Coordinates of C-alpha atoms and ligand atoms in Angstrom, one line a residue:
M1 CA 13.8 28.7 -13.7
R2 CA 11.4 26.1 -12.3
S3 CA 13.0 22.6 -12.1
A4 CA 11.1 20.3 -14.3
K5 CA 10.7 16.6 -13.4
R6 CA 11.6 14.0 -16.0
T7 CA 8.8 11.8 -17.2
T8 CA 9.2 8.2 -18.2
D9 CA 9.1 9.3 -21.8
G10 CA 12.3 11.2 -21.0
V11 CA 10.9 14.7 -21.4
A12 CA 10.4 17.3 -18.8
L13 CA 7.0 17.4 -17.2
P14 CA 5.3 20.8 -17.5
Y15 CA 4.6 22.7 -14.3
F16 CA 0.8 22.4 -14.6
L17 CA 1.0 18.6 -14.5
Q18 CA 3.4 18.5 -11.6
L19 CA 0.9 20.4 -9.4
S20 CA -1.5 17.6 -8.8
L21 CA 1.4 15.3 -7.7
I22 CA 2.9 17.7 -5.3
S23 CA -0.4 18.8 -3.7
S24 CA -1.4 15.2 -3.0
L25 CA 1.9 14.6 -1.1
L26 CA 1.5 17.8 0.9
S27 CA -2.2 17.2 1.7
S28 CA -1.4 14.3 4.0
R29 CA -0.3 14.2 7.6
M30 CA 1.4 10.9 7.1
N31 CA 4.9 10.7 5.6
Y32 CA 4.3 8.2 2.8
S33 CA 7.8 8.3 1.5
R34 CA 8.8 6.0 4.4
F35 CA 6.7 3.3 2.8
L36 CA 7.8 3.6 -0.8
T37 CA 10.6 1.6 -2.4
K38 CA 13.3 3.5 -4.3
L39 CA 11.9 2.1 -7.5
S40 CA 8.4 3.4 -6.8
Q41 CA 9.8 6.8 -5.7
N42 CA 11.6 7.1 -9.0
R43 CA 8.4 6.7 -11.0
Q44 CA 7.5 9.8 -12.9
P45 CA 4.3 10.4 -14.9
S46 CA 4.3 9.6 -18.6
L47 CA 3.7 12.8 -20.4
I48 CA 1.6 11.2 -23.0
R49 CA -0.6 9.4 -20.5
E50 CA -1.1 12.6 -18.5
L51 CA -2.0 14.5 -21.6
T52 CA -4.5 11.8 -22.5
N53 CA -6.2 12.6 -19.2
L54 CA -7.0 16.0 -20.6
L55 CA -9.5 14.3 -22.9
T56 CA -11.8 13.7 -19.9
D57 CA -14.3 16.5 -19.9
A58 CA -12.4 18.3 -22.7
S59 CA -14.1 21.2 -24.4
P60 CA -15.4 20.4 -27.9
E61 CA -13.1 23.2 -29.1
L62 CA -10.0 21.3 -28.0
V63 CA -7.9 20.1 -31.0
F64 CA -6.3 17.1 -29.5
M65 CA -3.1 16.3 -31.4
A66 CA -1.2 15.1 -28.3
G67 CA -1.9 11.4 -28.0
G68 CA -1.1 8.5 -30.3
L69 CA -4.8 7.5 -30.3
P70 CA -5.6 5.1 -33.2
N71 CA -8.6 6.3 -35.3
P72 CA -11.6 4.2 -34.2
Q73 CA -13.1 4.4 -37.7
M74 CA -10.6 1.7 -38.6
F75 CA -11.7 -0.6 -35.8
P76 CA -14.0 -3.4 -37.2
F77 CA -16.5 -3.4 -34.4
Q78 CA -19.7 -1.3 -34.7
A79 CA -22.1 -2.0 -31.9
A80 CA -23.1 -4.8 -29.5
S81 CA -26.1 -6.0 -27.5
I82 CA -25.4 -8.2 -24.5
T83 CA -28.3 -10.2 -23.3
M84 CA -28.7 -10.5 -19.5
K85 CA -29.9 -13.6 -17.7
D86 CA -33.1 -11.7 -16.8
G87 CA -33.9 -11.2 -20.5
R88 CA -32.9 -7.5 -20.6
A89 CA -30.1 -6.3 -22.8
I90 CA -27.2 -3.8 -22.5
T91 CA -26.9 -2.0 -25.8
I92 CA -23.5 -0.7 -26.7
H93 CA -24.3 1.8 -29.5
P94 CA -21.6 3.0 -31.9
K95 CA -20.5 6.0 -29.9
L96 CA -20.2 3.9 -26.7
M97 CA -18.4 1.2 -28.7
T98 CA -15.7 3.8 -29.4
D99 CA -15.2 4.1 -25.7
C100 CA -14.9 0.3 -25.4
L101 CA -12.3 0.1 -28.1
Q102 CA -10.2 3.2 -27.4
Y103 CA -7.4 3.9 -24.9
G104 CA -8.7 5.5 -21.7
P105 CA -7.4 7.1 -18.5
T106 CA -5.1 5.0 -16.4
A107 CA -7.2 5.5 -13.3
G108 CA -10.2 4.0 -15.0
Y109 CA -13.2 4.8 -17.3
P110 CA -14.5 8.0 -15.7
P111 CA -18.2 7.1 -15.6
L112 CA -17.2 3.8 -13.8
V113 CA -14.8 5.4 -11.4
K114 CA -17.6 7.9 -10.5
K115 CA -20.0 5.0 -9.8
L116 CA -17.5 3.1 -7.7
K117 CA -16.7 6.1 -5.7
S118 CA -20.3 6.6 -4.9
L119 CA -20.7 2.9 -3.9
T120 CA -17.6 3.0 -1.8
E121 CA -18.7 6.2 0.0
R122 CA -22.1 4.6 0.7
L123 CA -20.7 1.3 1.9
H124 CA -17.5 2.4 3.8
A125 CA -17.9 6.2 4.4
P126 CA -14.1 6.6 4.5
P127 CA -13.3 9.2 7.2
R128 CA -10.7 10.8 5.0
W129 CA -12.7 10.8 1.8
A130 CA -11.3 14.1 0.5
D131 CA -7.7 12.6 0.7
T132 CA -8.7 9.3 -0.7
D133 CA -8.6 8.1 -4.3
L134 CA -10.1 5.2 -6.1
I135 CA -8.8 3.6 -9.3
V136 CA -9.8 0.7 -11.4
T137 CA -7.4 -2.2 -11.7
A138 CA -7.3 -5.4 -13.8
G139 CA -8.8 -7.5 -11.0
S140 CA -7.8 -7.0 -7.4
Q141 CA -4.7 -9.1 -8.0
D142 CA -3.3 -6.4 -10.2
G143 CA -3.8 -3.7 -7.5
L144 CA -2.4 -6.0 -4.8
C145 CA 0.7 -6.8 -6.9
K146 CA 1.4 -3.2 -7.6
A147 CA 0.8 -2.1 -4.0
L148 CA 3.2 -4.7 -2.7
E149 CA 5.8 -3.9 -5.4
M150 CA 5.5 -0.2 -4.4
M151 CA 6.3 -0.9 -0.7
I152 CA 8.5 -4.0 -0.5
E153 CA 12.3 -4.1 -1.0
P154 CA 14.1 -7.5 -1.2
G155 CA 14.5 -8.9 2.3
D156 CA 12.0 -6.6 4.0
F157 CA 9.9 -7.7 6.9
V158 CA 6.2 -8.2 5.9
V159 CA 3.4 -8.8 8.4
T160 CA 0.8 -11.2 7.1
Q161 CA -1.9 -13.4 8.3
E162 CA -1.2 -17.2 8.2
P163 CA -2.6 -19.0 6.4
C164 CA -2.3 -16.5 3.6
Y165 CA -3.8 -16.3 0.1
T166 CA -1.3 -18.0 -2.2
G167 CA -1.6 -15.2 -4.8
T168 CA -0.2 -12.8 -2.2
L169 CA 2.6 -15.2 -1.2
S170 CA 3.5 -15.6 -4.9
I171 CA 3.9 -11.8 -5.2
L172 CA 6.0 -11.7 -2.1
N173 CA 8.2 -14.7 -2.3
P174 CA 10.5 -13.5 -5.0
F175 CA 11.4 -10.6 -2.6
E176 CA 12.7 -13.2 -0.2
P177 CA 10.9 -11.3 2.6
R178 CA 11.2 -12.0 6.3
Y179 CA 7.6 -13.0 7.1
V180 CA 6.1 -11.9 10.4
A181 CA 3.4 -14.5 10.2
V182 CA 0.3 -14.0 12.4
K183 CA -1.6 -17.2 13.1
C184 CA -5.3 -17.0 12.4
D185 CA -7.9 -18.9 14.4
H186 CA -11.6 -19.5 13.7
E187 CA -12.2 -15.7 13.8
G188 CA -9.3 -14.8 11.5
M189 CA -6.3 -12.7 12.6
N190 CA -6.0 -12.5 16.3
P191 CA -4.8 -9.1 17.6
K192 CA -3.0 -10.8 20.5
A193 CA -1.0 -12.9 18.1
L194 CA -0.3 -9.8 16.0
K195 CA 1.0 -7.9 19.1
E196 CA 3.1 -11.0 20.1
A197 CA 4.6 -11.2 16.6
L198 CA 5.5 -7.5 16.7
S199 CA 6.8 -7.7 20.2
Q200 CA 10.4 -8.0 19.1
W201 CA 10.2 -4.3 18.1
K202 CA 9.5 -1.2 20.2
P203 CA 6.9 0.9 18.3
E204 CA 8.5 4.2 19.2
E205 CA 11.8 2.9 17.9
I206 CA 10.5 1.8 14.5
R207 CA 7.7 4.1 13.6
D208 CA 9.8 6.3 11.3
V209 CA 12.5 3.7 10.3
K210 CA 12.5 2.9 6.6
T211 CA 14.5 -0.3 6.4
G212 CA 14.9 -3.5 8.5
V213 CA 11.4 -3.1 10.2
P214 CA 7.9 -4.1 9.3
K215 CA 5.9 -1.4 7.4
V216 CA 3.1 -3.4 5.8
L217 CA 0.3 -5.6 7.1
Y218 CA -1.6 -7.9 4.7
I219 CA -5.0 -9.1 5.8
N220 CA -7.9 -10.8 4.0
P221 CA -10.6 -10.0 6.5
N222 CA -13.9 -11.4 5.1
A223 CA -14.6 -15.0 4.2
C224 CA -10.9 -15.5 4.0
N225 CA -9.2 -17.5 1.3
P226 CA -8.4 -20.2 2.5
T227 CA -10.1 -20.3 6.0
G228 CA -13.6 -19.1 5.0
V229 CA -14.0 -17.1 8.2
S230 CA -14.2 -13.4 9.0
V231 CA -12.6 -11.1 11.5
G232 CA -15.1 -9.5 13.8
E233 CA -15.4 -5.7 14.5
K234 CA -13.7 -5.7 17.9
R235 CA -10.6 -7.5 16.5
R236 CA -10.6 -5.1 13.5
R237 CA -10.5 -2.1 15.8
E238 CA -7.7 -3.6 17.8
I239 CA -5.7 -4.6 14.7
Y240 CA -6.1 -1.0 13.3
D241 CA -4.9 0.4 16.6
I242 CA -1.8 -1.9 16.6
A243 CA -1.1 -0.9 12.9
S244 CA -1.3 2.7 14.1
E245 CA 1.0 2.1 17.0
Y246 CA 3.6 0.5 14.8
N247 CA 2.9 2.8 11.8
L248 CA 2.0 0.0 9.4
I249 CA 0.0 0.4 6.1
I250 CA -2.9 -2.1 6.1
L251 CA -3.5 -3.9 2.8
E252 CA -7.2 -4.9 3.1
D253 CA -7.7 -7.5 0.5
D254 CA -11.4 -8.0 0.4
P255 CA -12.6 -9.8 -2.8
Y256 CA -15.3 -11.7 -0.8
Y257 CA -16.9 -8.6 0.7
F258 CA -20.0 -9.0 -1.3
V259 CA -20.1 -12.8 -0.7
Q260 CA -20.6 -12.6 3.1
F261 CA -23.5 -14.6 4.4
G262 CA -25.9 -12.2 6.1
N263 CA -27.3 -8.7 5.8
L264 CA -25.2 -5.9 4.4
K265 CA -26.0 -3.8 7.4
D266 CA -24.5 -6.4 9.7
F267 CA -21.2 -6.8 7.8
P268 CA -18.3 -5.9 10.0
P269 CA -16.9 -2.5 9.2
S270 CA -14.1 -2.4 6.8
F271 CA -10.6 -1.2 7.7
L272 CA -11.2 1.6 5.2
S273 CA -14.2 2.7 7.1
M274 CA -12.2 3.2 10.3
D275 CA -9.2 4.7 8.6
T276 CA -8.9 8.1 10.3
E277 CA -5.1 8.2 9.7
G278 CA -4.7 7.3 6.0
R279 CA -3.1 3.9 6.5
V280 CA -5.4 1.6 4.6
L281 CA -5.3 0.5 1.0
R282 CA -8.4 -1.5 0.2
F283 CA -8.8 -3.9 -2.7
D284 CA -12.2 -4.7 -4.1
S285 CA -13.1 -7.1 -6.8
F286 CA -15.9 -7.9 -9.2
S287 CA -14.6 -11.4 -9.8
K288 CA -16.8 -13.2 -7.4
V289 CA -20.1 -11.4 -8.2
L290 CA -20.1 -10.2 -11.8
S291 CA -17.3 -11.9 -13.7
S292 CA -13.7 -13.1 -13.1
G293 CA -12.8 -13.0 -16.8
L294 CA -13.7 -9.3 -17.3
R295 CA -10.7 -8.7 -14.9
L296 CA -11.9 -5.8 -12.9
G297 CA -11.2 -4.7 -9.4
Y298 CA -10.5 -1.3 -7.7
V299 CA -8.1 0.1 -5.2
T300 CA -9.2 2.7 -2.7
G301 CA -6.8 4.5 -0.3
P302 CA -4.6 7.5 0.4
K303 CA -4.0 9.7 -2.7
P304 CA -0.2 9.6 -2.5
L305 CA -0.1 5.8 -2.5
V306 CA -2.9 5.3 -5.1
E307 CA -1.0 7.8 -7.3
R308 CA 2.1 5.6 -7.2
I309 CA 0.0 2.6 -8.3
V310 CA -1.3 4.7 -11.2
L311 CA 2.3 5.6 -12.3
H312 CA 3.1 1.8 -12.3
K313 CA 0.0 1.1 -14.4
Q314 CA 1.0 3.9 -16.8
V315 CA 4.0 1.8 -17.7
S316 CA 2.5 -1.7 -17.5
I317 CA -1.0 -2.2 -18.6
L318 CA -1.9 1.5 -19.3
H319 CA -5.4 0.8 -18.0
A320 CA -7.8 -2.0 -17.4
S321 CA -9.8 -3.2 -20.4
S322 CA -12.0 -0.4 -21.7
M323 CA -14.6 -3.0 -23.0
S324 CA -14.9 -4.5 -19.5
Q325 CA -15.1 -1.1 -17.8
V326 CA -17.8 0.2 -20.1
L327 CA -19.8 -3.0 -19.7
I328 CA -19.8 -2.8 -15.9
S329 CA -20.5 0.9 -16.0
E330 CA -23.5 0.3 -18.2
L331 CA -24.6 -2.5 -15.9
F332 CA -24.6 -0.1 -13.0
E333 CA -26.4 2.4 -15.2
M334 CA -29.2 -0.2 -15.7
W335 CA -29.3 -1.7 -12.2
G336 CA -28.3 1.3 -10.1
E337 CA -26.4 0.7 -6.8
D338 CA -29.5 -0.9 -5.2
G339 CA -29.8 -3.3 -8.2
F340 CA -26.2 -4.3 -7.9
L341 CA -26.5 -4.9 -4.1
K342 CA -29.7 -6.9 -4.8
H343 CA -27.7 -9.0 -7.2
T344 CA -25.0 -9.6 -4.6
E345 CA -27.7 -10.9 -2.2
A346 CA -28.6 -13.5 -4.8
V347 CA -24.9 -14.4 -5.1
Q348 CA -24.7 -14.8 -1.3
E349 CA -27.9 -17.0 -1.3
F350 CA -26.4 -19.2 -3.9
Y351 CA -23.1 -19.7 -2.1
L352 CA -24.9 -20.1 1.2
K353 CA -26.8 -23.1 -0.3
Q354 CA -23.5 -24.5 -1.6
R355 CA -22.0 -24.1 1.9
E356 CA -24.9 -25.9 3.5
A357 CA -24.6 -28.8 1.1
M358 CA -20.8 -28.9 1.7
L359 CA -21.3 -28.9 5.5
E360 CA -23.9 -31.7 5.2
A361 CA -21.5 -33.8 3.2
A362 CA -18.7 -33.0 5.6
E363 CA -20.8 -34.0 8.7
K364 CA -21.7 -37.2 7.0
H365 CA -18.2 -38.3 5.8
L366 CA -15.6 -36.4 7.7
T367 CA -16.9 -36.4 11.3
G368 CA -14.2 -37.9 13.5
L369 CA -11.6 -37.5 10.7
C370 CA -11.5 -33.7 10.2
E371 CA -12.3 -30.5 12.0
W372 CA -13.6 -27.3 10.5
A373 CA -15.1 -23.9 11.2
V374 CA -18.3 -22.9 9.5
P375 CA -17.4 -20.5 6.6
T376 CA -19.0 -17.0 7.1
G377 CA -19.0 -16.4 3.3
G378 CA -17.1 -17.1 0.2
M379 CA -16.4 -20.4 -1.3
F380 CA -13.9 -22.4 0.9
L381 CA -14.0 -25.0 3.7
W382 CA -10.7 -25.2 5.6
L383 CA -10.3 -28.7 6.9
K384 CA -7.9 -29.8 9.6
V385 CA -6.9 -33.5 9.7
P386 CA -5.7 -34.0 13.2
G387 CA -4.4 -37.5 12.5
V388 CA -2.2 -36.3 9.6
S389 CA 0.5 -33.9 10.4
E390 CA 1.3 -33.1 6.7
T391 CA -1.4 -33.3 4.0
W392 CA 0.9 -32.5 1.1
E393 CA 2.0 -36.0 0.1
M394 CA -1.4 -37.5 0.7
I395 CA -3.1 -35.0 -1.6
L396 CA -0.6 -34.6 -4.3
N397 CA 0.5 -38.2 -4.6
R398 CA -2.7 -40.1 -3.9
A399 CA -5.9 -38.0 -4.0
L400 CA -6.2 -38.2 -7.8
K401 CA -6.3 -42.0 -7.6
K402 CA -9.4 -41.6 -5.4
D403 CA -10.9 -39.2 -7.9
V404 CA -10.8 -36.1 -5.7
I405 CA -8.4 -33.1 -5.5
L406 CA -8.1 -30.2 -3.2
V407 CA -5.3 -27.9 -2.1
P408 CA -2.9 -29.0 0.7
G409 CA -2.7 -26.4 3.5
R410 CA 1.1 -25.9 3.2
A411 CA 0.5 -23.9 0.0
F412 CA -0.9 -21.1 2.2
M413 CA 2.0 -21.1 4.7
C414 CA 4.6 -18.4 4.7
D415 CA 7.3 -21.0 5.4
P416 CA 6.5 -23.8 2.9
T417 CA 8.8 -26.2 4.9
T418 CA 6.5 -26.2 7.9
P419 CA 4.3 -29.3 8.1
C420 CA 0.6 -28.5 7.8
S421 CA -2.3 -30.7 8.7
Y422 CA -4.9 -28.6 6.8
M423 CA -6.4 -28.6 3.3
R424 CA -8.7 -26.3 1.4
A425 CA -11.8 -27.5 -0.3
A426 CA -13.7 -25.2 -2.7
F427 CA -17.5 -25.5 -2.8
S428 CA -18.1 -22.9 -5.5
I429 CA -18.7 -24.9 -8.6
V430 CA -19.2 -28.5 -7.3
T431 CA -22.8 -29.8 -7.3
P432 CA -24.2 -31.1 -4.0
E433 CA -24.1 -34.7 -5.5
K434 CA -20.4 -34.2 -6.4
M435 CA -19.6 -32.8 -3.0
E436 CA -21.1 -35.9 -1.4
K437 CA -19.0 -38.1 -3.7
G438 CA -15.8 -35.9 -3.3
L439 CA -15.9 -35.9 0.5
K440 CA -16.7 -39.6 0.6
N441 CA -13.6 -40.2 -1.5
L442 CA -11.6 -37.8 0.7
S443 CA -12.7 -39.8 3.8
D444 CA -11.4 -43.0 2.1
L445 CA -8.1 -41.2 1.3
I446 CA -7.7 -40.0 4.9
R447 CA -8.5 -43.5 6.3
E448 CA -5.9 -45.0 4.0
E449 CA -3.4 -42.4 5.1
L450 CA -4.0 -43.3 8.8
E451 CA -3.6 -47.0 8.0
L452 CA -0.3 -46.2 6.2
Q453 CA 0.9 -44.3 9.2
K454 CA 0.2 -47.3 11.4
A455 CA 2.0 -49.7 9.2
Ligands
PMP1 N1 -7.3 -11.9 -3.1 C1 -7.9 -13.1 -2.7 C2 -7.9 -13.4 -1.2 C3 -8.4 -13.9 -3.6 O1 -9.0 -15.1 -3.2 C4 -8.4 -13.6 -5.0 C5 -8.9 -14.5 -6.0 N2 -8.6 -15.8 -5.9 C6 -7.8 -12.4 -5.4 C7 -7.2 -11.6 -4.4 C8 -7.7 -12.0 -6.8 O2 -8.9 -11.7 -7.3 P1 -9.1 -10.9 -8.7 O3 -9.8 -11.9 -9.6 O4 -10.0 -9.8 -8.4 O5 -7.8 -10.5 -9.3

């Protein structure tokens, strides 16, 4: 008798549904089980979710009595028309409305997944495309959280850039990880610093070890949150090689990819595009270019890892909002890939103007008080205040009295007890007039702080 795996619904998973899982594990040269937590390894497919997948491309003859799908006739919504800023409209006719309102596959709305695969193949040409999968998540944060939860056990070592996106630290901190913090400079993560941080281990001794050694490297390579700068191609190749030497999975968190200032053809290659070994999980987001409230992102990476994220989604959110997915899919239908990329150019132009206004205000008010690198994209200016060794108190206790607020740099540090002389100012929604006022107020605040220090 064939041994049947147990599903999360507590029933045995039929042989034909096990096949896809087993083949994806075998198809890879890497041993991914080293990277998976016990909890993640224990995840088994939900039978009902897997059967629901049969609905995709189902024959009209199929009598589907397997799922607990509510009857859409009883949903009160009929159709919709969404007016675009250019005057056109996306029409959601009644049949499409059913897709918007009904449960769907955990990996994502198939027409959208297809379009995102095409876009990803075009932009990143992943070298191991046949062994790579792409799934839709509820924003990139959802994918990032599930990926980290799939690989991190309490107390594990985690390699991350510092400063680091607070959303990532918030996922990691409850695990009480031992951070291997790699300092970033004005070009992002420095491979020399990465090598130095890993020098306490010998690569050949830890490559296959499951516990007590680093296995995951987190990096936000483009227009980084909070530093605003990007890692150049040479550094990326060196970082990839180091990850390969130490057998690390690279988490490429790239929500600002489409908000880099410059031509798409000149963007530095993504880690996914250089992943010949199957060690990159890439996180994309629509939040910065289409909508943050629709909550859509996508994860691309080695099938055995992506599959674990899908199993987690099967028991958490089931899938990202169908309404959001259909809307973005229809948008791509209307615009095509070229139209989408043209839109991202307009987004870049907008933020570039914002950056210019911010830099102008900074030159005027912060020269001599702060230092900064010019952001290569995104929406943040990372300010160093050389005269103030810790900006936390100054900002949180007194900035509001000066009618300005920003984020103290310590919020982005792996060890929140380390004093930090930086702060992050967002230039995304502030008008140039308000930037001028805000940075003038900030300069008053810093001068006051410097006076207090003298007293
Ligand atoms: N990563 C980084 C570096 C971010 O700045 C953000 C958004 N603040 C996210 C992930 C999460 O974005 P999303 O809206 O796609 O979940």
